[in-house]
Amino acid sequence: MEVIDERKKLELLKEDVLRKEQARQKYSSGYYRLSLVSVEENISLWKKRYFNDDKEDYFYTDLEGNLLFNGRNFQYATPFYHSLACVNDRIDGWYLMDIEKKQLVSLPNEISFDNINGFRQENLALFDKEKRHWGSYRYIPESAEFREEIPFIWDNLEFSRDGGFVYTGLVDRSPICFGADKRRVFQINAVKLPIDKAYHLSYY
């Protein structure tokens, strides 16, 4: 019996997904690069990066490479967490997909943000474009409502897979700078904090 290692399995899955997506979209094989973003809750999240204009699209498959949600492509998408994922559709904007309840929940207009860092621990980590900091909104599934949770005081914020912890950082606490010429990229040192310590800066 042939033994196939995990890397080979991934390559075979990637080739299969690429074939299915190209057949559906009728794109040539050189039109975009395909990469696997993550596998969460038996759902694979894929990213397509187009060569002609640097545009990116995201879509989901099952573990067999079958396209989910009718092969729908999104401008941005996050991995699933407790049957929930946050996506951006060029037509409908930002919303949560709840595959357990079969619901689409729009993000409220009062939530102002420039960037999003995924949905985990019932929280959506966001970069507020007016406050210029990261914080989060907690999602209440029973009422399909959002309420502000972690204050918008951080220069980076991501929720850990370990329940009850977050990764936070501040620019003025020893940032590392990369890039010599045109583009300077800052890598911010992050600290893993218990969630109850992330509501103010003193513990950090």
One Martini backbone bead per residue (centre of mass of N, CA, C, O) as a GRO file, in nm:
protein
  204
    1MET     BB    1   0.096   0.036   0.023
    2GLU     BB    2   0.068   0.365  -0.022
    3VAL     BB    3   0.253   0.636   0.114
    4ILE     BB    4   0.125   0.961   0.207
    5ASP     BB    5   0.212   1.253   0.284
    6GLU     BB    6   0.102   1.560   0.382
    7ARG     BB    7   0.228   1.724   0.150
    8LYS     BB    8   0.113   1.549  -0.080
    9LYS     BB    9  -0.182   1.587  -0.008
   10LEU     BB   10  -0.183   1.894  -0.048
   11GLU     BB   11  -0.100   1.894  -0.348
   12LEU     BB   12  -0.339   1.725  -0.449
   13LEU     BB   13  -0.559   1.913  -0.346
   14LYS     BB   14  -0.468   2.168  -0.497
   15GLU     BB   15  -0.497   2.050  -0.783
   16ASP     BB   16  -0.799   1.984  -0.759
   17VAL     BB   17  -0.902   2.269  -0.692
   18LEU     BB   18  -0.787   2.409  -0.943
   19ARG     BB   19  -0.945   2.249  -1.151
   20LYS     BB   20  -1.233   2.320  -1.052
   21GLU     BB   21  -1.206   2.632  -1.063
   22GLN     BB   22  -1.122   2.654  -1.364
   23ALA     BB   23  -1.369   2.510  -1.482
   24ARG     BB   24  -1.577   2.712  -1.366
   25GLN     BB   25  -1.417   2.990  -1.471
   26LYS     BB   26  -1.236   2.956  -1.731
   27TYR     BB   27  -0.935   2.957  -1.663
   28SER     BB   28  -0.621   2.980  -1.688
   29SER     BB   29  -0.339   2.839  -1.537
   30GLY     BB   30  -0.187   3.148  -1.527
   31TYR     BB   31  -0.385   3.360  -1.374
   32TYR     BB   32  -0.327   3.221  -1.083
   33ARG     BB   33  -0.256   3.187  -0.740
   34LEU     BB   34  -0.265   2.913  -0.508
   35SER     BB   35  -0.365   2.910  -0.153
   36LEU     BB   36  -0.351   2.786   0.171
   37VAL     BB   37  -0.465   2.921   0.467
   38SER     BB   38  -0.680   2.706   0.605
   39VAL     BB   39  -0.793   2.459   0.863
   40GLU     BB   40  -1.132   2.464   0.983
   41GLU     BB   41  -1.375   2.260   1.063
   42ASN     BB   42  -1.341   2.108   0.778
   43ILE     BB   43  -1.245   2.388   0.638
   44SER     BB   44  -1.121   2.532   0.350
   45LEU     BB   45  -0.904   2.810   0.288
   46TRP     BB   46  -0.869   3.010  -0.006
   47LYS     BB   47  -0.623   3.178  -0.226
   48LYS     BB   48  -0.633   3.422  -0.488
   49ARG     BB   49  -0.370   3.543  -0.708
   50TYR     BB   50  -0.347   3.776  -0.944
   51PHE     BB   51  -0.133   3.870  -1.209
   52ASN     BB   52  -0.264   4.135  -1.352
   53ASP     BB   53  -0.368   4.302  -1.048
   54ASP     BB   54  -0.337   4.178  -0.744
   55LYS     BB   55  -0.581   4.033  -0.688
   56GLU     BB   56  -0.804   3.895  -0.433
   57ASP     BB   57  -0.940   3.569  -0.350
   58TYR     BB   58  -1.196   3.376  -0.176
   59PHE     BB   59  -1.246   3.025  -0.072
   60TYR     BB   60  -1.432   2.718  -0.021
   61THR     BB   61  -1.374   2.384   0.114
   62ASP     BB   62  -1.347   2.076   0.156
   63LEU     BB   63  -1.134   1.799   0.218
   64GLU     BB   64  -1.193   1.707  -0.099
   65GLY     BB   65  -1.227   1.990  -0.278
   66ASN     BB   66  -1.510   2.091  -0.255
   67LEU     BB   67  -1.713   2.332  -0.330
   68LEU     BB   68  -1.848   2.598  -0.150
   69PHE     BB   69  -2.106   2.804  -0.184
   70ASN     BB   70  -2.108   2.771  -0.501
   71GLY     BB   71  -1.809   2.891  -0.537
   72ARG     BB   72  -1.779   3.143  -0.384
   73ASN     BB   73  -1.637   3.461  -0.400
   74PHE     BB   74  -1.415   3.665  -0.199
   75GLN     BB   75  -1.246   3.943  -0.099
   76TYR     BB   76  -1.286   3.825   0.200
   77ALA     BB   77  -1.172   3.572   0.450
   78THR     BB   78  -1.230   3.357   0.719
   79PRO     BB   79  -1.208   3.139   0.932
   80PHE     BB   80  -1.364   2.909   1.113
   81TYR     BB   81  -1.583   2.960   1.414
   82HIS     BB   82  -1.831   2.807   1.530
   83SER     BB   83  -1.964   2.838   1.228
   84LEU     BB   84  -1.795   3.111   1.181
   85ALA     BB   85  -1.762   3.380   0.933
   86CYS     BB   86  -1.582   3.644   0.778
   87VAL     BB   87  -1.700   3.848   0.503
   88ASN     BB   88  -1.639   3.989   0.168
   89ASP     BB   89  -1.861   4.146  -0.051
   90ARG     BB   90  -1.882   4.345  -0.329
   91ILE     BB   91  -2.199   4.382  -0.279
   92ASP     BB   92  -2.269   4.328   0.054
   93GLY     BB   93  -2.017   4.320   0.213
   94TRP     BB   94  -2.012   4.278   0.550
   95TYR     BB   95  -2.028   3.940   0.703
   96LEU     BB   96  -2.178   3.673   0.865
   97MET     BB   97  -2.140   3.321   0.864
   98ASP     BB   98  -2.399   3.084   0.962
   99ILE     BB   99  -2.403   2.738   0.920
  100GLU     BB  100  -2.589   2.641   1.149
  101LYS     BB  101  -2.832   2.868   1.100
  102LYS     BB  102  -2.839   2.983   0.814
  103GLN     BB  103  -2.687   3.278   0.829
  104LEU     BB  104  -2.681   3.635   0.762
  105VAL     BB  105  -2.468   3.891   0.918
  106SER     BB  106  -2.450   4.213   0.941
  107LEU     BB  107  -2.253   4.471   0.982
  108PRO     BB  108  -2.265   4.739   1.144
  109ASN     BB  109  -2.231   5.075   1.063
  110GLU     BB  110  -2.086   5.164   1.342
  111ILE     BB  111  -1.859   4.987   1.237
  112SER     BB  112  -1.530   5.110   1.219
  113PHE     BB  113  -1.301   4.998   0.953
  114ASP     BB  114  -0.988   4.877   0.784
  115ASN     BB  115  -0.945   4.607   0.953
  116ILE     BB  116  -0.906   4.240   0.988
  117ASN     BB  117  -0.845   3.948   1.237
  118GLY     BB  118  -1.076   3.777   1.278
  119PHE     BB  119  -1.266   3.494   1.422
  120ARG     BB  120  -1.264   3.460   1.784
  121GLN     BB  121  -1.408   3.405   2.074
  122GLU     BB  122  -1.660   3.583   1.976
  123ASN     BB  123  -1.447   3.767   1.819
  124LEU     BB  124  -1.375   4.081   1.645
  125ALA     BB  125  -1.092   4.195   1.503
  126LEU     BB  126  -1.017   4.555   1.483
  127PHE     BB  127  -0.945   4.846   1.280
  128ASP     BB  128  -0.988   5.167   1.361
  129LYS     BB  129  -0.995   5.445   1.147
  130GLU     BB  130  -1.026   5.668   1.379
  131LYS     BB  131  -0.851   5.552   1.630
  132ARG     BB  132  -0.599   5.377   1.527
  133HIS     BB  133  -0.696   5.091   1.653
  134TRP     BB  134  -0.725   4.799   1.831
  135GLY     BB  135  -1.012   4.576   1.865
  136SER     BB  136  -1.345   4.456   1.979
  137TYR     BB  137  -1.624   4.242   1.892
  138ARG     BB  138  -1.898   4.087   2.023
  139TYR     BB  139  -2.088   3.800   1.955
  140ILE     BB  140  -2.449   3.743   1.971
  141PRO     BB  141  -2.627   3.480   1.863
  142GLU     BB  142  -2.917   3.508   1.984
  143SER     BB  143  -2.933   3.831   1.862
  144ALA     BB  144  -2.733   3.921   1.640
  145GLU     BB  145  -2.505   4.088   1.805
  146PHE     BB  146  -2.294   4.373   1.884
  147ARG     BB  147  -2.015   4.432   2.116
  148GLU     BB  148  -1.796   4.598   2.279
  149GLU     BB  149  -1.488   4.485   2.418
  150ILE     BB  150  -1.210   4.553   2.328
  151PRO     BB  151  -1.042   4.815   2.339
  152PHE     BB  152  -0.910   5.084   2.130
  153ILE     BB  153  -0.552   5.045   2.223
  154TRP     BB  154  -0.410   4.878   1.996
  155ASP     BB  155  -0.155   4.783   1.749
  156ASN     BB  156  -0.236   4.482   1.820
  157LEU     BB  157  -0.477   4.200   1.749
  158GLU     BB  158  -0.518   3.855   1.867
  159PHE     BB  159  -0.680   3.559   1.893
  160SER     BB  160  -0.650   3.278   2.049
  161ARG     BB  161  -0.692   2.935   2.053
  162ASP     BB  162  -0.675   2.988   2.339
  163GLY     BB  163  -0.879   3.022   2.575
  164GLY     BB  164  -0.852   3.351   2.717
  165PHE     BB  165  -0.658   3.470   2.482
  166VAL     BB  166  -0.421   3.726   2.372
  167TYR     BB  167  -0.263   3.931   2.123
  168THR     BB  168  -0.040   4.204   2.195
  169GLY     BB  169   0.057   4.553   2.094
  170LEU     BB  170   0.319   4.814   2.074
  171VAL     BB  171   0.502   5.047   1.906
  172ASP     BB  172   0.663   5.181   2.169
  173ARG     BB  173   0.762   4.858   2.217
  174SER     BB  174   1.001   4.750   2.037
  175PRO     BB  175   1.019   4.777   1.734
  176ILE     BB  176   1.056   4.626   1.411
  177CYS     BB  177   1.249   4.713   1.121
  178PHE     BB  178   1.183   4.685   0.771
  179GLY     BB  179   1.347   4.815   0.528
  180ALA     BB  180   1.544   5.056   0.343
  181ASP     BB  181   1.370   5.225   0.140
  182LYS     BB  182   1.050   5.258   0.051
  183ARG     BB  183   0.966   5.024   0.260
  184ARG     BB  184   0.832   5.019   0.589
  185VAL     BB  185   0.831   4.746   0.821
  186PHE     BB  186   0.645   4.659   1.107
  187GLN     BB  187   0.729   4.464   1.390
  188ILE     BB  188   0.531   4.363   1.653
  189ASN     BB  189   0.548   4.293   1.966
  190ALA     BB  190   0.398   4.017   2.130
  191VAL     BB  191   0.154   3.945   2.388
  192LYS     BB  192   0.030   3.703   2.601
  193LEU     BB  193  -0.301   3.744   2.721
  194PRO     BB  194  -0.535   3.772   2.925
  195ILE     BB  195  -0.832   3.903   2.858
  196ASP     BB  196  -0.866   4.065   3.136
  197LYS     BB  197  -0.581   4.232   3.052
  198ALA     BB  198  -0.696   4.387   2.768
  199TYR     BB  199  -0.852   4.662   2.888
  200HIS     BB  200  -0.553   4.755   2.943
  201LEU     BB  201  -0.202   4.869   2.962
  202SER     BB  202  -0.060   4.792   3.236
  203TYR     BB  203   0.014   4.487   3.206
  204TYR     BB  204   0.185   4.530   2.936
   0.00000   0.00000   0.00000
